[in-house]
Coordinates of C-alpha atoms in Angstrom, one line a residue:
X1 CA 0.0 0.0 0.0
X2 CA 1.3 3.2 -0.8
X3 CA 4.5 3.9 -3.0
X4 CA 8.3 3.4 -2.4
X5 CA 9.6 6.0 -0.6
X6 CA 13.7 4.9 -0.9
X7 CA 14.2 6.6 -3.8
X8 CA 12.4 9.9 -2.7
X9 CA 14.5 9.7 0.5
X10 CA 17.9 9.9 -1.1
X11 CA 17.2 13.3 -2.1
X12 CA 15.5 15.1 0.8
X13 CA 17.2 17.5 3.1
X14 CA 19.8 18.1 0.8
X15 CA 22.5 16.2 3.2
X16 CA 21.3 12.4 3.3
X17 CA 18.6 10.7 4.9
X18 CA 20.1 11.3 8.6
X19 CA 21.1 15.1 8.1
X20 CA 17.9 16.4 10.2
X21 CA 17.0 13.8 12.3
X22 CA 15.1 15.4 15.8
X23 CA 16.3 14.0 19.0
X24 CA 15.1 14.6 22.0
X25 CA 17.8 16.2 24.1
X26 CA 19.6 18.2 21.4
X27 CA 18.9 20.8 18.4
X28 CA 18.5 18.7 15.2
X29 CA 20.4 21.0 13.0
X30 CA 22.0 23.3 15.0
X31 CA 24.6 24.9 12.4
X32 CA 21.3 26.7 10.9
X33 CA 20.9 30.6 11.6
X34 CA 17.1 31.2 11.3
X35 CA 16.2 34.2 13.1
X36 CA 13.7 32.2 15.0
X37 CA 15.8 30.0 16.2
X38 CA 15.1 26.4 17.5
X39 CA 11.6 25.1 17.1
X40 CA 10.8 22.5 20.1
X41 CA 7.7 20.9 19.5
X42 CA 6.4 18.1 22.2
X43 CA 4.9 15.4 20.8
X44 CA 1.9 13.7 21.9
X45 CA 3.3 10.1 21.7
X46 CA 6.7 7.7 20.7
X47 CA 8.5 8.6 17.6
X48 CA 6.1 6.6 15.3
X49 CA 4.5 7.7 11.9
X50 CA 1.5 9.3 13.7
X51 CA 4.5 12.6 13.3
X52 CA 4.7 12.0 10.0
X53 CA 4.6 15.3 8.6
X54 CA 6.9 16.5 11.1
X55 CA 9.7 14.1 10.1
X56 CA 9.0 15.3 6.2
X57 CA 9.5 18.6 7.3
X58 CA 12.7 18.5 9.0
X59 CA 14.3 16.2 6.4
X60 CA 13.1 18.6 3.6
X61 CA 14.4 21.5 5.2
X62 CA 10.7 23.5 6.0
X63 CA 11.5 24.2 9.1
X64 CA 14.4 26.3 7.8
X65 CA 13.1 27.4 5.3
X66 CA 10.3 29.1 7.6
X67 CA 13.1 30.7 9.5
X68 CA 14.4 28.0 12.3
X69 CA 18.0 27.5 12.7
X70 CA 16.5 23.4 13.5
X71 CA 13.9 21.2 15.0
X72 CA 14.1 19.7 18.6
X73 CA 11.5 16.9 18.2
X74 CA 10.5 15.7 21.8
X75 CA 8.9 12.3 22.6
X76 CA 5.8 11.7 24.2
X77 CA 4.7 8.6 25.8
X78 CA 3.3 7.1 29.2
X79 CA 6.3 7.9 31.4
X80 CA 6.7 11.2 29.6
X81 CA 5.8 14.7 31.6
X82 CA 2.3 15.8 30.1
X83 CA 2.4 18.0 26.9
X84 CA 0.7 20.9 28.7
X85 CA 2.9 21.3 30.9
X86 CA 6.1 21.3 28.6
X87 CA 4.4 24.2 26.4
X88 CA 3.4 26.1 29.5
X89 CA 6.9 26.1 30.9
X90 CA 8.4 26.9 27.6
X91 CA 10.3 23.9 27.1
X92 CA 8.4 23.6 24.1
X93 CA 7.2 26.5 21.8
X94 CA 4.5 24.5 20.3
X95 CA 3.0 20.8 22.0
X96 CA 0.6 18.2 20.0
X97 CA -2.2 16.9 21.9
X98 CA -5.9 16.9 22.2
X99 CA -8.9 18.7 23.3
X100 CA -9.6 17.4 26.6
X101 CA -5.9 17.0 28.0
X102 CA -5.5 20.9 26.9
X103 CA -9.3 21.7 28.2
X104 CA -8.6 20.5 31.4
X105 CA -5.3 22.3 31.4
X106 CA -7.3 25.4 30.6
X107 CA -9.5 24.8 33.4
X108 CA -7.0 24.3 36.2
X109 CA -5.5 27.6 35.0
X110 CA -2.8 27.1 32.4
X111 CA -2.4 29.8 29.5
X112 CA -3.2 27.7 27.0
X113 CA -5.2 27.3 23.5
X114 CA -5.7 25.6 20.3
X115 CA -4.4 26.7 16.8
X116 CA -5.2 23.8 14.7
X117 CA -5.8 20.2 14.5
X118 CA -4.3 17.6 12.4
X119 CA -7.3 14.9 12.7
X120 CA -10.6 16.2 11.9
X121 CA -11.4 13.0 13.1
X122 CA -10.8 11.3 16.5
X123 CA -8.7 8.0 16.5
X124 CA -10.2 6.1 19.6
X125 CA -11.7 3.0 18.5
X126 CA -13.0 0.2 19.4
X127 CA -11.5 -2.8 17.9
X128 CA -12.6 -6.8 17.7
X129 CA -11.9 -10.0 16.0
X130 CA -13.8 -9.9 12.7
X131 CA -15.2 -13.4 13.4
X132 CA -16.6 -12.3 16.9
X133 CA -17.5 -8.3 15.6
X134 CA -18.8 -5.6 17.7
X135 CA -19.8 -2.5 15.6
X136 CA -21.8 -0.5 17.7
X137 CA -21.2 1.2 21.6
X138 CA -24.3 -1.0 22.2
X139 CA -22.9 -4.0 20.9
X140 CA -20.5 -3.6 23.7
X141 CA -23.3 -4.6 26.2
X142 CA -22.3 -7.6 28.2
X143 CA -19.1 -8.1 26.4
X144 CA -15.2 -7.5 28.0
X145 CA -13.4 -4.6 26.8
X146 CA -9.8 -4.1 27.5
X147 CA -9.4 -0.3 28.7
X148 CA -5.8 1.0 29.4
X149 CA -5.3 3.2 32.1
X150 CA -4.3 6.2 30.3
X151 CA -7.5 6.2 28.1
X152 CA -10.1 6.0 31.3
X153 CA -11.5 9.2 31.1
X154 CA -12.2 8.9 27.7
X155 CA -13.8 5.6 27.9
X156 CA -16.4 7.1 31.1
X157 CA -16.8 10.1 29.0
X158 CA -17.5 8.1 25.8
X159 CA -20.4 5.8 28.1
X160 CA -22.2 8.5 29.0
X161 CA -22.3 10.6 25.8
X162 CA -23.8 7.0 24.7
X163 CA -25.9 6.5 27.8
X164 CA -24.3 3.6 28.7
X165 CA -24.5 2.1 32.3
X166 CA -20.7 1.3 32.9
X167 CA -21.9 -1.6 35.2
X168 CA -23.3 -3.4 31.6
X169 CA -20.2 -3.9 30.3
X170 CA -17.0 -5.4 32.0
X171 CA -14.1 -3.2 31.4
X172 CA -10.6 -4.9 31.9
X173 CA -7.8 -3.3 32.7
X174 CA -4.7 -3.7 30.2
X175 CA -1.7 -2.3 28.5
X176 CA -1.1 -1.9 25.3
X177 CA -0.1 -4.4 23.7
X178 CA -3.8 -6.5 22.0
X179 CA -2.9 -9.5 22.6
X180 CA -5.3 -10.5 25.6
X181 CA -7.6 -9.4 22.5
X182 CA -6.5 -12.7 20.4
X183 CA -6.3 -15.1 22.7
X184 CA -10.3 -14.4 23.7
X185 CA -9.6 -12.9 26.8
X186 CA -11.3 -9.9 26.2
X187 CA -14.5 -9.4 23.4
X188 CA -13.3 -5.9 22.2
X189 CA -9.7 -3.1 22.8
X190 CA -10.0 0.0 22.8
X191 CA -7.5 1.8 20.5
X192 CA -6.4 4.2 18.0
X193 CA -7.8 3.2 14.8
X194 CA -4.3 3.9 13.1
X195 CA -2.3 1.4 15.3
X196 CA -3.5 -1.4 17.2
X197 CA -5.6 -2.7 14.3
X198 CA -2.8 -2.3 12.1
X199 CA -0.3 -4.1 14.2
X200 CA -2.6 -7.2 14.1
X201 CA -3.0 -7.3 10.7
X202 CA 0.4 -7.6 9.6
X203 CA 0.4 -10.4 12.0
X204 CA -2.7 -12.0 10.3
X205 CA -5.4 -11.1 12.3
X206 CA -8.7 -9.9 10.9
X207 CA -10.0 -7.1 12.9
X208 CA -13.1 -5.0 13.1
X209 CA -12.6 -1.3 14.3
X210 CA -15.7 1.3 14.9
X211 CA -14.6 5.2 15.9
X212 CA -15.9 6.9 18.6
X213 CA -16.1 9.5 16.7
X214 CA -18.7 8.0 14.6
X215 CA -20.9 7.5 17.9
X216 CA -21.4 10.5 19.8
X217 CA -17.6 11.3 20.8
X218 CA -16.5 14.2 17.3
X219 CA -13.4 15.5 19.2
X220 CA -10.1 16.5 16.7
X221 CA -7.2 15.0 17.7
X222 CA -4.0 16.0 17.6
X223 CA -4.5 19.6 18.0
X224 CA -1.6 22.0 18.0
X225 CA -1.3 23.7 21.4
X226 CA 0.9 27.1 22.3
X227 CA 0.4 29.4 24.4
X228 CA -1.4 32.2 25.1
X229 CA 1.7 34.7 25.2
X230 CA 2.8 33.2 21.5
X231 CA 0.0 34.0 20.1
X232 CA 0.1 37.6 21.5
X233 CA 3.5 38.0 21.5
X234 CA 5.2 35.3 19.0
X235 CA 2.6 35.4 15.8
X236 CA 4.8 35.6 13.3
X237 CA 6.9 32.6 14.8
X238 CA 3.4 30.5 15.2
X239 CA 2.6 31.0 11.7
X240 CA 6.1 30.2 10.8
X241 CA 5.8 26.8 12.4
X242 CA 2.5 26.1 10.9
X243 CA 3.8 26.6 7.7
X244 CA 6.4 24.1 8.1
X245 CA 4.1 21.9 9.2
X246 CA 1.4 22.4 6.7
X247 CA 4.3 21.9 4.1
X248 CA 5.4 18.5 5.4
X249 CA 1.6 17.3 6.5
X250 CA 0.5 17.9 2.4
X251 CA 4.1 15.7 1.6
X252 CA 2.7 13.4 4.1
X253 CA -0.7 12.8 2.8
X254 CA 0.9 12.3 -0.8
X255 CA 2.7 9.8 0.4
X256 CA 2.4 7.1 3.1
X257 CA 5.0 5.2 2.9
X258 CA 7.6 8.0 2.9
X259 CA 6.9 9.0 6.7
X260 CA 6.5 5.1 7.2
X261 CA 10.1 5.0 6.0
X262 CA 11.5 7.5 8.1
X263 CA 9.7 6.2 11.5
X264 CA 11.2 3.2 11.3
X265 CA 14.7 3.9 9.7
X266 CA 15.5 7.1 11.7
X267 CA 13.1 8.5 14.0
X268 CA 12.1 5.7 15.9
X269 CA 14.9 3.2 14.3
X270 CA 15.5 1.9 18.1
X271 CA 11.7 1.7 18.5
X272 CA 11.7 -2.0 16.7
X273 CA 8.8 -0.2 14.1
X274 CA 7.7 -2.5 11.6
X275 CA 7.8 -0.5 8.2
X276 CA 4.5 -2.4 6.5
X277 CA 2.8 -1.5 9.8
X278 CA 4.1 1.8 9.4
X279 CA 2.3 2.3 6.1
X280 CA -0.8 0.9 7.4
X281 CA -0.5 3.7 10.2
X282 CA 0.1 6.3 7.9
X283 CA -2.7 5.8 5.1
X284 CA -5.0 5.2 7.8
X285 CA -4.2 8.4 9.6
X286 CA -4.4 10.5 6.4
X287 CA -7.8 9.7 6.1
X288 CA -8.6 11.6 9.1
X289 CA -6.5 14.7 8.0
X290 CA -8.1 14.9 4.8
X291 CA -11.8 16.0 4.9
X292 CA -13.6 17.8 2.5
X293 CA -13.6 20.5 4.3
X294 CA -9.9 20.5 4.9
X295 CA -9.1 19.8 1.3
X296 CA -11.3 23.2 0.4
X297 CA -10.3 25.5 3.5
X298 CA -6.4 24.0 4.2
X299 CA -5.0 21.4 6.4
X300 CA -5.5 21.7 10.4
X301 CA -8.8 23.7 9.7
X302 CA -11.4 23.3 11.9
X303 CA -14.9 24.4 11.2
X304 CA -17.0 26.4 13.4
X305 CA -19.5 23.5 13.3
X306 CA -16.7 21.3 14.5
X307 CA -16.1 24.1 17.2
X308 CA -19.1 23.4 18.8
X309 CA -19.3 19.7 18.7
X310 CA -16.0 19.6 20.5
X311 CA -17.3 22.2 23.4
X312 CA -20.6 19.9 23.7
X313 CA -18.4 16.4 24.2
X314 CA -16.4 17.9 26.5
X315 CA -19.1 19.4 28.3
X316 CA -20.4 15.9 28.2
X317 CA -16.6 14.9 29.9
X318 CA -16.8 17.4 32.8
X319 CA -14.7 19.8 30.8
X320 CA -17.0 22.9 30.6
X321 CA -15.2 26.0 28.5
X322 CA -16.4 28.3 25.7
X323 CA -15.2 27.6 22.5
X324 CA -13.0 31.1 22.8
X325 CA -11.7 30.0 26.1
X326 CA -10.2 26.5 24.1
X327 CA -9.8 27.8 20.6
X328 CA -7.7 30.2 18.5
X329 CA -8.1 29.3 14.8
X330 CA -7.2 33.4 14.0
X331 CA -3.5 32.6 13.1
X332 CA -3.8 29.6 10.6
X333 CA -7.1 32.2 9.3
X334 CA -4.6 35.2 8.3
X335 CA -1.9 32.5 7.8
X336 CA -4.2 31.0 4.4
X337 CA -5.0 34.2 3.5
X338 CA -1.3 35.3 3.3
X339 CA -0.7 32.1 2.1
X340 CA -3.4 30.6 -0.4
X341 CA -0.7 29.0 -1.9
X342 CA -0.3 26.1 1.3
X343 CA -3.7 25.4 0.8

């Protein structure tokens, strides 16, 4: 699925496949001298393809070309100190998350808001063996459902926008890895619809996924979060970052195997990332960047319409905050209008 990337990767970045890789701890290219200097951006999760467009970016030179001297890509993941709190101190200029981690950063007073989103759609699914399918929240009823940890608040909020009584459906507590979900131990996992399913299939499973998103839950996903002193006090280096971004996103969603190709051979080369899987990943991801609505108005777009759906689930989450209070979609506005061109 998808087509080679190797021989589009010998030419990017102008200095071989590992010129620009990001690293956690240091500047990616620091012998750059954009004005705006190094861009740290948090990531939401490991260095997998879900950062795609990020890896494009710094290996085609975007980043630099919008004025950074380089790219400090940071890692996300369970252990990892929460992406709020990274942008909010300033060790990063700019953090990917979603909704309700940043809403409920909002709420307990950090300066915070949303610029864009990547997925129009949420990724949370729930996943099952296609011979034994549940395709419905109320298909769920009376079935085991492996829950991890991390994704609890999600999972209560995601019952009660569908009305469910919890206490009808018995929620096991796992990690990440599905296998409980092959051996029968559980009925259905709950997952991103980009990964887990994915990493079964290249193993031979046949696997059934339905979003949450598709049943009550329309939150974007990984949003872009700064905070509120960029945007007041740093626009021009907010729009300079989106444009990077929107740049490597559109080489991205040309192409799944070329950020499937980088995860696995330098990003996340000591991640153990298979590269089929990687592909998977990617071309299912793209399909919740690209909308209609995105493909008319610009990538990371969110519609007013999809404004309000957000503010209702989360409402529906305990999160209560006016879509001003959450949102700021002004910068990637002027930044189109400057720019049709990225659109």
């Amino acid at each position: 699925m998808g087509v080679t990337a190797g021989a589009t990767l010998l030419s990017v970045g102008g200095g071989g496949l590992l010129a620009a890789c990001g690293s956690d701890d240091e500047d990616s290219s620091s012998s750059g001298s954009g004005s705006f200097g190094t861009l740290a951006i948090r990531l939401s999760w490991i260095k997998n393809v879900e950062f795609a467009g990020e890896y494009i970016a710094d290996q085609r030179g975007y980043y630099k070309a919008a004025g950074f001297s380089g790219v400090n890509l940071i890692a996300g993941g369970p252990s990892a100190t929460p992406q709020d709190t990274d942008v909010a101190t300033g060790k990063a200029f700019i953090g990917i998350s979603s909704p309700d981690i940043t809403g409920n950063a909002i709420t307990q007073g950090a300066p915070l808001k949303i610029i864009g989103a990547q997925y129009q759609k949420n990724p949370f699914a729930i996943m099952s063996l296609t011979k034994k399918p549940i395709t419905s929240p109320q298909e769920m009823l009376g079935k085991k459902i492996g829950v991890q940890a991390t994704n609890e608040s999600v999972w209560t909020a995601f019952l009660k926008a569908n009305k469910i009584d919890p206490s009808a459906i018995t929620k096991v507590p796992v990690e990440f890895d599905p296998l409980p979900l092959t051996t029968g131990t559980v009925d259905g996992w709950f997952s991103f619809v980009t990964n887990e399913p994915n990493s079964l299939r290249v193993k031979g499973f046949d696997v059934t996924t339905f979003l949450l998103a598709d049943h009550n839950y329309p939150l974007v996903s990984e949003t872009f979060m700064v905070s509120d002193e960029s945007i007041a006090k740093n626009r021009d280096k907010v729009k300079a970052a989106l444009t990077a971004e929107i740049r490597g996103w559109k080489d991205a969603t040309a192409d799944p195997a070329l950020g499937a190709k980088l995860a696995a051979t330098v990003y996340g080369k000591d991640l153990g990332l298979d590269e089929k899987e990687q592909v998977l990943e990617s071309t299912d991801q793209n399909k919740l960047i690209l909308t209609a609505e995105t493909k008319k108005n610009g990538l990371f777009t969110v519609t007013d319409e999809l404004v309000e759906e957000n503010i209702a689930t989360l409402k529906i989450a305990g999160v209560d905050l006016t879509a001003d209070k959450l949102f700021d979609l002004s910068i990637l506005r002027e930044l189109y209008k400057e720019k049709p061109e990225l659109i």
